[in-house]
Short mmCIF file of C-alpha atoms in Angstrom, two decimals:
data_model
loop_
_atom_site.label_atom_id
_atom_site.label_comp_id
_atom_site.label_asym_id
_atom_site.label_seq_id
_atom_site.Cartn_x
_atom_site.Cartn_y
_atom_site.Cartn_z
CA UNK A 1 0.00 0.00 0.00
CA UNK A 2 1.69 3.61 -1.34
CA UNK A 3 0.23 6.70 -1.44
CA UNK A 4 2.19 8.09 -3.83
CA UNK A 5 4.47 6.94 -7.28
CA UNK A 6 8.29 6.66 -7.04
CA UNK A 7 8.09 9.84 -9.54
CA UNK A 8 5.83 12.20 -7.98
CA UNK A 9 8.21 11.27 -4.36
CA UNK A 10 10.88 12.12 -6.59
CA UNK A 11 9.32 15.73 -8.02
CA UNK A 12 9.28 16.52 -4.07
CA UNK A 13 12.95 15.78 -3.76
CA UNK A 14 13.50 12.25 -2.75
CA UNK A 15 16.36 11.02 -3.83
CA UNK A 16 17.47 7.19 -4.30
CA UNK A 17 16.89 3.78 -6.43
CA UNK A 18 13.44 3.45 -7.06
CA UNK A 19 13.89 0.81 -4.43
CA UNK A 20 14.55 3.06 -1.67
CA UNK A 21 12.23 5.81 -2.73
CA UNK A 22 10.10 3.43 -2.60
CA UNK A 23 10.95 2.64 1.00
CA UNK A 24 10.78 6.47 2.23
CA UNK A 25 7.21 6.49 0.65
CA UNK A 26 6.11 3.10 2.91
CA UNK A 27 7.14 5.01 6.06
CA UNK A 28 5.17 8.24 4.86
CA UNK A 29 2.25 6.21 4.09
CA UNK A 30 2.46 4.89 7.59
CA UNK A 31 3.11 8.03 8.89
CA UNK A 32 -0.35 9.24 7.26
CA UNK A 33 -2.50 5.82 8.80
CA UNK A 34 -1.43 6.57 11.84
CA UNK A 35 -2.28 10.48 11.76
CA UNK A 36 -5.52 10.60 9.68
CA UNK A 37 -6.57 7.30 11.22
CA UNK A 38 -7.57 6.78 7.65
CA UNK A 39 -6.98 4.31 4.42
CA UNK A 40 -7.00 6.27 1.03
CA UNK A 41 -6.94 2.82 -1.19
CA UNK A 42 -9.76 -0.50 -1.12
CA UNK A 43 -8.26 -2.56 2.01
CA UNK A 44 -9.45 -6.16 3.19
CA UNK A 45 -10.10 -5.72 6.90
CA UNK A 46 -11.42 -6.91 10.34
CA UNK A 47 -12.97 -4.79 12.69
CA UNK A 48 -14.88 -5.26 16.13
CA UNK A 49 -17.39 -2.47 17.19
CA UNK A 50 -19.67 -1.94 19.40
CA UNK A 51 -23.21 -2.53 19.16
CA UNK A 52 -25.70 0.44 20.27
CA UNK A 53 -28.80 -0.39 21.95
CA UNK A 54 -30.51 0.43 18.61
CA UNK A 55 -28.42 -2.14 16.81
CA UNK A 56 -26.42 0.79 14.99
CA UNK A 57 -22.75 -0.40 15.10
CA UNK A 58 -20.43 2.03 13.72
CA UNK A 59 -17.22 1.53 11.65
CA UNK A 60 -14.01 3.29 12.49
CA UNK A 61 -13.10 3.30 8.53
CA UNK A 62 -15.13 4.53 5.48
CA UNK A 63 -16.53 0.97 4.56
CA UNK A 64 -17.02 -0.05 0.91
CA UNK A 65 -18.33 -3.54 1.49
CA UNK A 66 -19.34 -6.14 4.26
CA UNK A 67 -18.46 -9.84 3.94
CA UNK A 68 -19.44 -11.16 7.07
CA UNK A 69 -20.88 -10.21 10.25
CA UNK A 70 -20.37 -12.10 13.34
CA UNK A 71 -21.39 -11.67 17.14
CA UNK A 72 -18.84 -11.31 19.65
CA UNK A 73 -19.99 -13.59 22.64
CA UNK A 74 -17.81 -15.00 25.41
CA UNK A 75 -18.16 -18.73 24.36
CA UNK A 76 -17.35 -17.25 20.65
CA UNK A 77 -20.04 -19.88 19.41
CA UNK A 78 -22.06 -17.35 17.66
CA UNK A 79 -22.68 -18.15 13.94
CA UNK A 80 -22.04 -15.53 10.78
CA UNK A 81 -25.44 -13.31 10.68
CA UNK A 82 -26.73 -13.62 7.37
CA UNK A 83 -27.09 -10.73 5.04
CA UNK A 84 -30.52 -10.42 5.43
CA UNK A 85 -29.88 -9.64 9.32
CA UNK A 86 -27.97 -6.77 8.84
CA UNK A 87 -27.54 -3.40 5.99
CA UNK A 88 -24.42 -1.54 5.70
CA UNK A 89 -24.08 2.52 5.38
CA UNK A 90 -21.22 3.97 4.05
CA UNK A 91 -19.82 8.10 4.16
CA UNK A 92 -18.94 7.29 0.38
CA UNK A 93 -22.57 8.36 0.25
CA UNK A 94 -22.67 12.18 1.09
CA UNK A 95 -25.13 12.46 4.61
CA UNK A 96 -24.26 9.05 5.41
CA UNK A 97 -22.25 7.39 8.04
CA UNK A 98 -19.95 4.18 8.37
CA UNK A 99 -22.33 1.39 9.93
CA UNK A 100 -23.43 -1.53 10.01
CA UNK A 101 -27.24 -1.62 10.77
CA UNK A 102 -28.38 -4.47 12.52
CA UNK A 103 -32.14 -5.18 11.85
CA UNK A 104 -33.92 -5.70 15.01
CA UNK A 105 -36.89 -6.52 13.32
CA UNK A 106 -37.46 -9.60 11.41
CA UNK A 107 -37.05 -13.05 11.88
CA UNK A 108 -35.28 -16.59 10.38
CA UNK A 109 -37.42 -19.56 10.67
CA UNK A 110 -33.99 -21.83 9.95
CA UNK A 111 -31.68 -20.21 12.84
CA UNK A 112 -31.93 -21.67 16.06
CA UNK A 113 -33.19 -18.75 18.20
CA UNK A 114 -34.08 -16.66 15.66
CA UNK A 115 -37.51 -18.01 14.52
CA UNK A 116 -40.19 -15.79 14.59
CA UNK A 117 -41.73 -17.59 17.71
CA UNK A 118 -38.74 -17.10 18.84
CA UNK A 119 -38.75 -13.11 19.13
CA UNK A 120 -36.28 -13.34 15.94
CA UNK A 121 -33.53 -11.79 15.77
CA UNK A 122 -34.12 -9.27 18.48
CA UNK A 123 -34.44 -12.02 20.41
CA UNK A 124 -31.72 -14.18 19.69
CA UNK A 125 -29.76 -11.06 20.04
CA UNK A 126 -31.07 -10.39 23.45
CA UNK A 127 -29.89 -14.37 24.62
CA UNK A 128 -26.10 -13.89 23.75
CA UNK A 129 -25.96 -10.78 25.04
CA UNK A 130 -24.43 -9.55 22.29
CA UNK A 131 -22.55 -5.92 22.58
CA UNK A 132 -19.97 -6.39 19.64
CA UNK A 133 -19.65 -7.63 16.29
CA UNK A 134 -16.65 -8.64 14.47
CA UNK A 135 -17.39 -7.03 10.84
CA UNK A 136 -15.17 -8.40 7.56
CA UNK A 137 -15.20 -6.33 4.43
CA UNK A 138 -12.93 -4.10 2.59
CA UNK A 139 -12.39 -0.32 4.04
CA UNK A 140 -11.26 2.52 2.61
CA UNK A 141 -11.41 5.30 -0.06
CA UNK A 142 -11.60 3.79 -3.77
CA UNK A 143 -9.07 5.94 -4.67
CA UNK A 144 -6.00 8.38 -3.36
CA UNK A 145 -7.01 11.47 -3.23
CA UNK A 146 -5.02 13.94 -5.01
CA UNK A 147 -3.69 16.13 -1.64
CA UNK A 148 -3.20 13.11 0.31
CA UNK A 149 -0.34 11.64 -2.78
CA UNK A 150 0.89 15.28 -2.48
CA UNK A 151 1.43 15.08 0.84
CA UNK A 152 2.80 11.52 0.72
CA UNK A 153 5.63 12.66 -1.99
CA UNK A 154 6.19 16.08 0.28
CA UNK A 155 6.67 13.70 3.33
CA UNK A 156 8.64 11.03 1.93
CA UNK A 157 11.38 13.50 0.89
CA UNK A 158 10.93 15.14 3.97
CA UNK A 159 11.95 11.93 6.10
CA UNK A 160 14.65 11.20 4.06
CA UNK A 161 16.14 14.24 4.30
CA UNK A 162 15.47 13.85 8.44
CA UNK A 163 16.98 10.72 8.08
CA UNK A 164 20.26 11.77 6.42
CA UNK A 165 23.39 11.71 9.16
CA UNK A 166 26.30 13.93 9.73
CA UNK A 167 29.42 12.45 8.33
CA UNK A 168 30.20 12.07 11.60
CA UNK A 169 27.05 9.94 12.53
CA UNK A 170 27.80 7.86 10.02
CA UNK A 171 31.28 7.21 10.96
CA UNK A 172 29.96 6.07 14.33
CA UNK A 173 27.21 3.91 13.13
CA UNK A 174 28.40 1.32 11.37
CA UNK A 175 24.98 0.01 10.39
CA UNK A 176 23.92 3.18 8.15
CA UNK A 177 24.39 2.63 4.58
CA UNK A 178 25.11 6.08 3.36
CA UNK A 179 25.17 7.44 -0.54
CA UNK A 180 27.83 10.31 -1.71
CA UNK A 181 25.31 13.08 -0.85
CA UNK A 182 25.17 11.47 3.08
CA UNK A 183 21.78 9.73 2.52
CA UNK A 184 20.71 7.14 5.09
CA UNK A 185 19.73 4.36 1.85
CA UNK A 186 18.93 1.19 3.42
CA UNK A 187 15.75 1.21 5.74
CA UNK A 188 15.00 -2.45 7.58
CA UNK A 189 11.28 -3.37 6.08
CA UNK A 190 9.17 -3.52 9.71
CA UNK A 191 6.97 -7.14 9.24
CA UNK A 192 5.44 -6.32 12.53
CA UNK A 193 1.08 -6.34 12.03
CA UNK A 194 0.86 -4.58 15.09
CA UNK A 195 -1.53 -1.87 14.58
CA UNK A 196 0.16 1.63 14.12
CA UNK A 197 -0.80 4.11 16.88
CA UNK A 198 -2.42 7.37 16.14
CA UNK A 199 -0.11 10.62 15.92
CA UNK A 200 -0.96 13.92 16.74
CA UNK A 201 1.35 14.71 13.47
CA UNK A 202 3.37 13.16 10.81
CA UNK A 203 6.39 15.32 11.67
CA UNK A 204 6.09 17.75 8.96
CA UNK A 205 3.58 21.06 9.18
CA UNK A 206 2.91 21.07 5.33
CA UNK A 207 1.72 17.99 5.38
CA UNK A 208 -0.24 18.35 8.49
CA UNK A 209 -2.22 21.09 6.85
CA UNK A 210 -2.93 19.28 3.24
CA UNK A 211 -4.37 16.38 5.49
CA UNK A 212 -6.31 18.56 7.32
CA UNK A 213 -9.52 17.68 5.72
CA UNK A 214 -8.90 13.81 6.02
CA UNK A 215 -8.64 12.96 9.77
CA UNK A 216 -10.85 10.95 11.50
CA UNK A 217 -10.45 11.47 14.84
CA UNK A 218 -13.83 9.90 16.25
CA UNK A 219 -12.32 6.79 16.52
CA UNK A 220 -9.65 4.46 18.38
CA UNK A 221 -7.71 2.21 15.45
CA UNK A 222 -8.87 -1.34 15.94
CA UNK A 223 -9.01 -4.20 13.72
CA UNK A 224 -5.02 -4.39 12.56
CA UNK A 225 -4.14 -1.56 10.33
#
């Protein structure tokens, strides 16, 4: 996932094999997760959320699609919901919000619990208890906006050229692989899928202020981004 081309990195001054340009624009895409609390391309994802009294569970991501929607229960016995239990909302739709809307009315004669003698789903709801639902789908915006792959070139040169050491510094650390200008040009790939933590900035003002209009600070980042 990039925000931004190897050329367009390179227009804002990153400098390098397409190979490490390419790496400076992976840690400014990070960089921007982690800030905006956002994903600017289609992304598979799993999210838990929590389930309002009214059976409105809202998404932390703009949603595109719903796969599968599961109750979180302390046994974890809880079958998939089927589609027909459920309807999804999406802020790709201007006046709309990221949900999934769980149907409260309505019934399925072939779930156990959920017949309509048995209070349907409201009902079968009500027996597990149920205050959380683990959601599958793909989040995200269907394409990268065009300030957000500004601000991903703008930020990728402007790590880089954070990143770049004294000739000192790179005397003393042996482990810096540094190019005739001084760049730092090998970065260690980070295979961690520990979610990234939101930042109150991405370390560079300009690109604070073109992402101004993209964060989503409403809520905490679940779900392994």
């Amino acid at each position: 996932m990039a925000y931004c081309s190897v050329a367009q990195a390179r227009d804002a001054g990153a400098t390098g094999t397409d190979a490490e340009v390419a790496a400076w624009i992976t840690a400014a895409t990070e960089r921007i997760t982690a800030y905006t609390q956002q994903l600017f391309e289609p992304t598979p994802l799993v999210v838990v959320a929590d389930v309002a009294p009214d059976g409105t569970c809202l998404l932390p991501r703009r949603v595109r699609s719903v796969s599968s929607v599961t109750p979180v229960v302390a046994d974890d016995t809880a079958p998939s919901l089927p589609s027909s239990a459920w309807r999804v909302t999406s802020s790709d739709v201007l006046g709309s919000v990221d949900a999934v809307l769980m149907r409260w009315g309505g019934y399925d004669d072939l779930i156990v619990g959920a017949e309509s003698w048995n209070g349907g789903w409201r009902g079968l709801w009500d027996q597990w208890g149920m205050e959380q639902a683990r959601i599958t789908g793909e989040f995200g915006y269907a394409e990268v906006p065009l300030l957000v792959a500004q601000a991903c070139a703008l930020l990728a040169a402007h790590i880089q050229a954070q990143a770049a050491p004294s000739d000192a510094d790179a005397t003393q650390t042996p482990g810096l692989d540094v190019d005739d200008e001084g760049n730092n040009v090998r970065i260690e790939n980070d295979e961690s899928t520990t979610p990234v933590p939101p930042s109150s900035s991405t370390g560079s003002t300009q690109v604070d202020a073109l992402l101004g209009g993209y964060l989503n600070r409403g809520y905490n980042l679940i779900g392994g981004i």
